[in-house]
Amino acid sequence: TGAVEFAKVDIAARLGMAYAQSGHYEQALGYLKQVAPAYQTSDVRFQTGLTQLELGEFKDAIETLTDLIKDDDQYASAYPALARAYEQTQQYEAASEIYWSFRGFINQLSKPAVRLCQIQFLSTVIFRPDRNNAVSPKPSVSQGEQSLFQFFRK
């Protein structure tokens, strides 16, 4: 029965991630919440945090992303997403600390790893698919995100 349980969890995670990537955040969160904590990968936890952020569930997003970073501090994309959640709750000092720690983290990486972080950052924080699955800039990009965007352009 363990294999069957894992298959159910894997399907829920994949459906949740697919719905989130297509902009159907409420459906996505429903599936992502079905994934038992023991089966939640860093990717599932990150997508859950991003989905909570998109739905305006900022406190939940902060909790999810903070826990993710505590457990997997090398998950680079979680840092700007967490900073964005802090900004949305007007916790600007906390957001600034996260952005600066992320910049420090990036400076320690090899060139290919930095490029991967650039791609992840741009695809998850700055850009998102619209209803036609075309990628477009998000309407509101924070000062911290703009700062990181400029940093990555170097």
GROMACS .gro file of C-alpha atoms in nm:
model
  154
    1THR     CA    1   0.000   0.000   0.000
    2GLY     CA    2   0.302   0.231   0.037
    3ALA     CA    3   0.352   0.242  -0.339
    4VAL     CA    4  -0.014   0.326  -0.397
    5GLU     CA    5   0.001   0.604  -0.137
    6PHE     CA    6   0.313   0.748  -0.298
    7ALA     CA    7   0.148   0.736  -0.642
    8LYS     CA    8  -0.152   0.930  -0.510
    9VAL     CA    9   0.077   1.190  -0.355
   10ASP     CA   10   0.287   1.217  -0.671
   11ILE     CA   11  -0.024   1.271  -0.884
   12ALA     CA   12  -0.154   1.539  -0.646
   13ALA     CA   13   0.182   1.716  -0.649
   14ARG     CA   14   0.206   1.707  -1.027
   15LEU     CA   15  -0.151   1.831  -1.072
   16GLY     CA   16  -0.094   2.109  -0.820
   17MET     CA   17   0.222   2.223  -0.991
   18ALA     CA   18   0.062   2.207  -1.335
   19TYR     CA   19  -0.241   2.408  -1.224
   20ALA     CA   20  -0.017   2.668  -1.059
   21GLN     CA   21   0.203   2.705  -1.365
   22SER     CA   22  -0.105   2.763  -1.579
   23GLY     CA   23  -0.234   3.032  -1.343
   24HIS     CA   24  -0.514   2.829  -1.179
   25TYR     CA   25  -0.395   2.895  -0.825
   26GLU     CA   26  -0.701   2.791  -0.625
   27GLN     CA   27  -0.714   2.448  -0.790
   28ALA     CA   28  -0.336   2.420  -0.752
   29LEU     CA   29  -0.341   2.489  -0.381
   30GLY     CA   30  -0.613   2.230  -0.329
   31TYR     CA   31  -0.393   1.962  -0.482
   32LEU     CA   32  -0.070   2.083  -0.321
   33LYS     CA   33  -0.231   2.068   0.024
   34GLN     CA   34  -0.318   1.702  -0.038
   35VAL     CA   35   0.052   1.612  -0.040
   36ALA     CA   36   0.143   1.475   0.303
   37PRO     CA   37   0.436   1.654   0.470
   38ALA     CA   38   0.651   1.339   0.456
   39TYR     CA   39   0.621   1.340   0.075
   40GLN     CA   40   0.666   1.711   0.012
   41THR     CA   41   0.977   1.778  -0.191
   42SER     CA   42   1.141   2.119  -0.190
   43ASP     CA   43   0.981   2.182  -0.530
   44VAL     CA   44   0.633   2.106  -0.397
   45ARG     CA   45   0.688   2.327  -0.093
   46PHE     CA   46   0.820   2.610  -0.312
   47GLN     CA   47   0.523   2.586  -0.546
   48THR     CA   48   0.289   2.585  -0.246
   49GLY     CA   49   0.451   2.905  -0.119
   50LEU     CA   50   0.432   3.072  -0.460
   51THR     CA   51   0.069   2.970  -0.497
   52GLN     CA   52  -0.015   3.110  -0.154
   53LEU     CA   53   0.161   3.430  -0.255
   54GLU     CA   54  -0.042   3.456  -0.577
   55LEU     CA   55  -0.366   3.401  -0.382
   56GLY     CA   56  -0.280   3.675  -0.133
   57GLU     CA   57  -0.225   3.429   0.152
   58PHE     CA   58   0.092   3.612   0.251
   59LYS     CA   59   0.128   3.486   0.608
   60ASP     CA   60   0.092   3.127   0.492
   61ALA     CA   61   0.342   3.191   0.212
   62ILE     CA   62   0.591   3.334   0.463
   63GLU     CA   63   0.553   3.028   0.684
   64THR     CA   64   0.585   2.784   0.393
   65LEU     CA   65   0.886   2.954   0.236
   66THR     CA   66   1.062   3.013   0.570
   67ASP     CA   67   1.026   2.645   0.657
   68LEU     CA   68   1.155   2.550   0.313
   69ILE     CA   69   1.466   2.767   0.354
   70LYS     CA   70   1.528   2.627   0.703
   71ASP     CA   71   1.521   2.274   0.563
   72ASP     CA   72   1.689   2.346   0.228
   73ASP     CA   73   1.891   2.667   0.241
   74GLN     CA   74   2.030   2.599  -0.109
   75TYR     CA   75   1.686   2.636  -0.272
   76ALA     CA   76   1.773   2.970  -0.430
   77SER     CA   77   1.432   3.062  -0.575
   78ALA     CA   78   1.271   3.058  -0.231
   79TYR     CA   79   1.461   3.369  -0.118
   80PRO     CA   80   1.313   3.631  -0.355
   81ALA     CA   81   0.968   3.474  -0.319
   82LEU     CA   82   0.993   3.500   0.060
   83ALA     CA   83   1.112   3.860   0.033
   84ARG     CA   84   0.814   3.939  -0.189
   85ALA     CA   85   0.578   3.789   0.070
   86TYR     CA   86   0.736   4.005   0.340
   87GLU     CA   87   0.693   4.313   0.119
   88GLN     CA   88   0.326   4.231   0.068
   89THR     CA   89   0.276   4.235   0.445
   90GLN     CA   90   0.474   4.560   0.471
   91GLN     CA   91   0.760   4.391   0.657
   92TYR     CA   92   1.016   4.580   0.454
   93GLU     CA   93   1.311   4.527   0.686
   94ALA     CA   94   1.264   4.150   0.676
   95ALA     CA   95   1.228   4.166   0.296
   96SER     CA   96   1.549   4.365   0.266
   97GLU     CA   97   1.738   4.115   0.482
   98ILE     CA   98   1.620   3.829   0.262
   99TYR     CA   99   1.720   4.010  -0.059
  100TRP     CA  100   2.066   4.086   0.079
  101SER     CA  101   2.119   3.732   0.206
  102PHE     CA  102   2.013   3.605  -0.136
  103ARG     CA  103   2.264   3.831  -0.311
  104GLY     CA  104   2.534   3.696  -0.080
  105PHE     CA  105   2.424   3.343  -0.159
  106ILE     CA  106   2.443   3.412  -0.534
  107ASN     CA  107   2.793   3.560  -0.508
  108GLN     CA  108   2.921   3.226  -0.370
  109LEU     CA  109   2.797   3.021  -0.665
  110SER     CA  110   2.973   2.912  -0.984
  111LYS     CA  111   2.880   3.086  -1.312
  112PRO     CA  112   2.645   2.806  -1.435
  113ALA     CA  113   2.471   2.796  -1.096
  114VAL     CA  114   2.428   3.176  -1.103
  115ARG     CA  115   2.276   3.150  -1.450
  116LEU     CA  116   2.033   2.884  -1.325
  117CYS     CA  117   1.933   3.113  -1.036
  118GLN     CA  118   1.879   3.395  -1.287
  119ILE     CA  119   1.647   3.179  -1.493
  120GLN     CA  120   1.456   3.054  -1.186
  121PHE     CA  121   1.423   3.406  -1.047
  122LEU     CA  122   1.297   3.551  -1.372
  123SER     CA  123   1.056   3.265  -1.436
  124THR     CA  124   0.903   3.255  -1.089
  125VAL     CA  125   0.918   3.607  -0.953
  126ILE     CA  126   0.933   3.856  -1.240
  127PHE     CA  127   0.743   3.676  -1.517
  128ARG     CA  128   0.436   3.453  -1.519
  129PRO     CA  129   0.219   3.287  -1.782
  130ASP     CA  130  -0.098   3.468  -1.879
  131ARG     CA  131  -0.428   3.299  -1.965
  132ASN     CA  132  -0.290   3.203  -2.309
  133ASN     CA  133   0.029   3.062  -2.151
  134ALA     CA  134   0.233   3.346  -2.299
  135VAL     CA  135   0.500   3.468  -2.061
  136SER     CA  136   0.465   3.831  -1.962
  137PRO     CA  137   0.600   4.056  -1.686
  138LYS     CA  138   0.403   4.066  -1.365
  139PRO     CA  139   0.219   4.396  -1.325
  140SER     CA  140   0.381   4.485  -0.995
  141VAL     CA  141   0.747   4.419  -0.942
  142SER     CA  142   0.886   4.532  -0.608
  143GLN     CA  143   1.189   4.752  -0.554
  144GLY     CA  144   1.381   4.455  -0.413
  145GLU     CA  145   1.294   4.244  -0.716
  146GLN     CA  146   1.400   4.528  -0.946
  147SER     CA  147   1.726   4.548  -0.755
  148LEU     CA  148   1.786   4.175  -0.802
  149PHE     CA  149   1.688   4.203  -1.168
  150GLN     CA  150   1.956   4.471  -1.215
  151PHE     CA  151   2.203   4.255  -1.020
  152PHE     CA  152   2.137   3.960  -1.250
  153ARG     CA  153   2.180   4.170  -1.565
  154LYS     CA  154   2.550   4.218  -1.481
   0.00000   0.00000   0.00000
